Short mmCIF file of C-alpha atoms in Angstrom, two decimals:
data_model
loop_
_atom_site.label_atom_id
_atom_site.label_comp_id
_atom_site.label_asym_id
_atom_site.label_seq_id
_atom_site.Cartn_x
_atom_site.Cartn_y
_atom_site.Cartn_z
CA UNK O 1 87.59 66.34 111.92
CA UNK O 2 90.42 67.16 109.49
CA UNK O 3 93.87 68.17 111.54
CA UNK O 4 96.36 70.06 109.82
CA UNK O 5 100.02 70.55 111.22
CA UNK O 6 102.65 72.56 109.67
CA UNK O 7 106.27 72.59 109.77
CA UNK O 8 108.15 74.77 110.31
CA UNK O 9 106.86 77.64 112.49
CA UNK O 10 109.92 79.97 111.47
CA UNK O 11 112.18 79.72 108.55
CA UNK O 12 115.45 81.73 107.78
CA UNK O 13 116.97 82.02 104.47
CA UNK O 14 119.14 83.91 102.65
CA UNK O 15 118.14 85.44 99.30
CA UNK O 16 118.45 82.90 96.56
CA UNK O 17 118.12 79.76 98.36
CA UNK O 18 114.96 77.65 98.61
CA UNK O 19 112.73 77.24 101.18
CA UNK O 20 110.57 74.22 102.09
CA UNK O 21 106.95 74.14 104.02
CA UNK O 22 105.52 71.13 105.16
CA UNK O 23 102.07 70.50 106.20
CA UNK O 24 100.34 67.06 107.36
CA UNK O 25 96.77 66.45 107.05
CA UNK O 26 94.66 63.57 109.06
CA UNK O 27 91.20 63.35 107.05
CA UNK O 28 91.98 60.97 104.08
CA UNK O 29 88.77 62.38 102.51
CA UNK O 30 90.36 65.74 102.00
CA UNK O 31 90.85 66.58 98.23
CA UNK O 32 91.62 69.92 98.02
CA UNK O 33 94.81 71.68 99.69
CA UNK O 34 95.37 75.76 98.86
CA UNK O 35 98.46 77.77 100.42
CA UNK O 36 98.17 81.38 101.21
CA UNK O 37 100.69 84.27 101.66
CA UNK O 38 99.69 86.39 104.58
CA UNK O 39 101.51 89.86 104.69
CA UNK O 40 101.97 91.92 107.69
CA UNK O 41 98.24 93.75 108.36
CA UNK O 42 96.88 92.58 105.45
CA UNK O 43 94.74 89.29 104.26
CA UNK O 44 95.82 86.52 103.34
CA UNK O 45 95.95 85.73 99.48
CA UNK O 46 95.98 82.58 97.65
CA UNK O 47 99.40 81.69 96.02
CA UNK O 48 98.89 78.15 94.51
CA UNK O 49 96.65 75.02 95.07
CA UNK O 50 96.43 71.84 94.48
CA UNK O 51 93.65 68.62 94.28
CA UNK O 52 94.10 65.69 95.20
CA UNK O 53 94.22 63.78 91.46
CA UNK O 54 97.52 65.60 91.10
CA UNK O 55 101.03 64.84 92.81
CA UNK O 56 102.51 68.68 92.19
CA UNK O 57 101.71 71.75 90.68
CA UNK O 58 104.20 74.62 89.36
CA UNK O 59 103.81 77.93 88.76
CA UNK O 60 107.07 80.03 88.25
CA UNK O 61 108.94 80.02 91.57
CA UNK O 62 106.48 78.17 93.33
CA UNK O 63 105.65 74.56 93.55
CA UNK O 64 103.46 71.53 95.56
CA UNK O 65 104.14 68.67 96.15
CA UNK O 66 101.46 66.08 97.54
CA UNK O 67 101.56 62.99 98.71
CA UNK O 68 98.15 61.41 99.61
CA UNK O 69 99.50 58.19 100.89
CA UNK O 70 101.36 59.60 103.15
CA UNK O 71 98.90 62.55 103.69
CA UNK O 72 101.48 65.58 103.40
CA UNK O 73 102.03 68.35 101.39
CA UNK O 74 104.60 70.91 101.12
CA UNK O 75 105.55 74.16 99.36
CA UNK O 76 108.53 74.74 97.41
CA UNK O 77 109.84 78.66 97.12
CA UNK O 78 112.83 78.47 94.82
CA UNK O 79 115.40 81.70 94.21
CA UNK O 80 113.71 83.02 97.17
CA UNK O 81 113.80 87.17 97.46
CA UNK O 82 113.06 89.43 100.07
CA UNK O 83 109.49 90.45 99.22
CA UNK O 84 108.51 86.33 99.61
CA UNK O 85 108.84 87.36 103.42
CA UNK O 86 105.48 86.61 104.76
CA UNK O 87 103.48 84.28 106.90
CA UNK O 88 102.79 81.14 105.03
CA UNK O 89 99.51 79.09 105.62
CA UNK O 90 98.43 75.82 104.35
CA UNK O 91 94.90 74.21 104.02
CA UNK O 92 93.08 71.13 103.66
CA UNK O 93 89.17 70.94 102.70
CA UNK O 94 87.08 68.53 101.18
CA UNK O 95 85.94 69.83 97.47
CA UNK O 96 83.07 72.18 97.56
CA UNK O 97 82.85 71.50 101.05
CA UNK O 98 82.27 75.00 103.05
CA UNK O 99 85.20 74.51 106.05
CA UNK O 100 89.04 74.93 104.91
CA UNK O 101 91.45 73.69 108.29
CA UNK O 102 94.49 75.45 108.49
CA UNK O 103 97.61 74.75 109.68
CA UNK O 104 99.23 77.28 111.97
CA UNK O 105 101.58 78.89 109.74
CA UNK O 106 105.24 79.41 109.09
CA UNK O 107 106.98 82.78 108.98
CA UNK O 108 109.62 82.90 106.71
CA UNK O 109 111.95 85.58 106.96
CA UNK O 110 114.61 85.88 103.59
CA UNK O 111 117.90 87.87 104.43
CA UNK O 112 119.30 90.16 101.59
CA UNK K 1 89.56 88.32 89.17
CA UNK K 2 88.36 87.12 92.40
CA UNK K 3 88.81 90.27 94.79
CA UNK K 4 87.06 90.66 97.88
CA UNK K 5 87.08 93.88 99.80
CA UNK K 6 86.18 95.04 103.48
CA UNK K 7 85.34 97.80 104.97
CA UNK K 8 86.21 99.73 107.07
CA UNK K 9 89.98 98.77 107.51
CA UNK K 10 90.52 100.01 110.95
CA UNK K 11 88.04 100.84 113.48
CA UNK K 12 88.31 102.05 116.70
CA UNK K 13 84.69 101.95 119.08
CA UNK K 14 84.27 102.70 123.12
CA UNK K 15 83.28 99.39 124.93
CA UNK K 16 79.39 98.99 124.89
CA UNK K 17 78.87 99.79 121.07
CA UNK K 18 78.49 97.95 118.11
CA UNK K 19 80.71 98.19 115.12
CA UNK K 20 79.70 96.73 111.65
CA UNK K 21 82.15 95.38 109.02
CA UNK K 22 81.57 94.91 105.52
CA UNK K 23 82.60 92.11 103.00
CA UNK K 24 82.04 92.54 99.43
CA UNK K 25 83.10 90.46 96.82
CA UNK K 26 83.68 92.58 94.04
CA UNK K 27 84.17 90.88 90.81
CA UNK K 28 82.44 87.31 91.11
CA UNK K 29 78.82 86.51 93.26
CA UNK K 30 80.17 84.99 96.45
CA UNK K 31 77.41 81.75 97.19
CA UNK K 32 79.21 81.70 100.33
CA UNK K 33 81.35 83.97 103.12
CA UNK K 34 83.01 83.04 105.61
CA UNK K 35 84.21 85.30 109.03
CA UNK K 36 87.57 84.45 110.72
CA UNK K 37 89.13 86.18 113.67
CA UNK K 38 92.78 86.36 113.87
CA UNK K 39 95.05 87.29 116.96
CA UNK K 40 98.60 88.18 116.67
CA UNK K 41 100.88 85.96 115.30
CA UNK K 42 98.26 83.38 115.25
CA UNK K 43 96.34 80.99 112.39
CA UNK K 44 92.90 81.57 111.17
CA UNK K 45 90.22 80.95 113.67
CA UNK K 46 86.77 80.71 111.99
CA UNK K 47 83.84 81.98 113.08
CA UNK K 48 81.00 81.22 111.20
CA UNK K 49 79.96 80.47 107.11
CA UNK K 50 76.97 81.98 105.54
CA UNK K 51 75.38 81.24 102.33
CA UNK K 52 73.30 84.10 100.89
CA UNK K 53 69.73 84.37 102.24
CA UNK K 54 70.25 81.56 105.08
CA UNK K 55 71.16 81.87 108.62
CA UNK K 56 74.69 81.65 109.12
CA UNK K 57 76.34 78.34 110.57
CA UNK K 58 78.73 79.80 113.80
CA UNK K 59 81.58 77.52 114.91
CA UNK K 60 81.47 76.03 118.34
CA UNK K 61 81.77 78.36 120.84
CA UNK K 62 81.22 81.51 118.93
CA UNK K 63 78.29 83.68 120.28
CA UNK K 64 75.86 84.43 117.82
CA UNK K 65 73.91 87.13 119.32
CA UNK K 66 77.13 89.20 119.81
CA UNK K 67 78.37 88.48 116.06
CA UNK K 68 75.76 88.81 114.08
CA UNK K 69 76.41 87.94 110.42
CA UNK K 70 73.78 89.16 107.14
CA UNK K 71 74.34 87.66 103.80
CA UNK K 72 71.74 89.31 102.19
CA UNK K 73 72.75 89.21 98.81
CA UNK K 74 75.74 87.74 96.32
CA UNK K 75 78.09 90.15 96.93
CA UNK K 76 77.70 91.27 100.24
CA UNK K 77 77.83 89.84 104.04
CA UNK K 78 78.66 92.16 107.51
CA UNK K 79 79.37 90.84 110.54
CA UNK K 80 78.30 92.79 113.41
CA UNK K 81 79.79 93.19 116.69
CA UNK K 82 77.35 94.34 119.48
CA UNK K 83 78.11 95.86 122.83
CA UNK K 84 81.68 95.06 121.93
CA UNK K 85 84.21 94.65 124.54
CA UNK K 86 88.19 95.01 124.66
CA UNK K 87 88.39 91.62 124.53
CA UNK K 88 86.64 91.64 120.91
CA UNK K 89 89.64 93.87 119.74
CA UNK K 90 91.59 91.63 116.98
CA UNK K 91 92.32 91.21 113.57
CA UNK K 92 88.52 90.26 111.87
CA UNK K 93 89.01 88.65 107.67
CA UNK K 94 86.15 87.41 105.45
CA UNK K 95 86.56 85.17 102.78
CA UNK K 96 84.32 84.04 99.81
CA UNK K 97 83.89 81.56 97.54
CA UNK K 98 82.51 81.97 93.90
CA UNK K 99 80.86 79.33 91.63
CA UNK K 100 82.05 77.78 88.35
CA UNK K 101 86.37 77.56 87.94
CA UNK K 102 86.46 79.58 91.39
CA UNK K 103 84.07 77.81 93.51
CA UNK K 104 86.76 75.76 95.21
CA UNK K 105 88.59 77.92 97.18
CA UNK K 106 88.41 80.58 99.47
CA UNK K 107 89.07 84.36 98.84
CA UNK K 108 90.06 86.64 101.47
CA UNK K 109 89.71 90.33 101.94
CA UNK K 110 92.10 92.54 103.36
CA UNK K 111 90.91 92.29 106.90
CA UNK K 112 89.38 94.88 109.64
CA UNK K 113 91.56 96.01 112.69
CA UNK K 114 89.04 96.33 115.45
CA UNK K 115 90.05 97.96 118.72
CA UNK K 116 87.66 98.11 121.44
CA UNK K 117 88.58 100.83 124.32
#
């Protein structure tokens, strides 16, 4: 089955700096990659996603890049703000198939 | 759009009792719903997948007689923890996947914190 690895497990940045979180996956058939943000005591919220036919996708301060050959994808957050502090999870799945394979999560701390 | 609710948000129960958690898709029809369990500072652990009108598919190691899942309509799935014990205490989160343009992703509920005394 699919195996998703996520790094780093914790990340501290100064407000205004950029943050990058990386994930690798093992199954070359995976073709859908969402990113979720989870605040303490809440459910994960979808923040951005990308399909395998696209190399990069951007939404304001958030971007995701995908390298299918190397089987890795990354989340980029620019101009970080304290409210970006949360745990971020990446996931991989086959399009329209049921199961999501989640990474282990990255706790992002943005220091004011 | 794509809002998922869960009820209750918190529940405390005595050991041996059963607890039911509801998961609703508020503004879309959920063809598939998922139930996860999350331990503190850990990732999401998929427990089961349910399709409306069908029996749930449980992940390996999850006791289907202990965690009863019902997906009776396109907007409601329930998870019943039967004969709960302290080790069942956890954060339970549901997610839902719909059709059309949102069919590829999962939208999560806010979670239910279960404490078994």
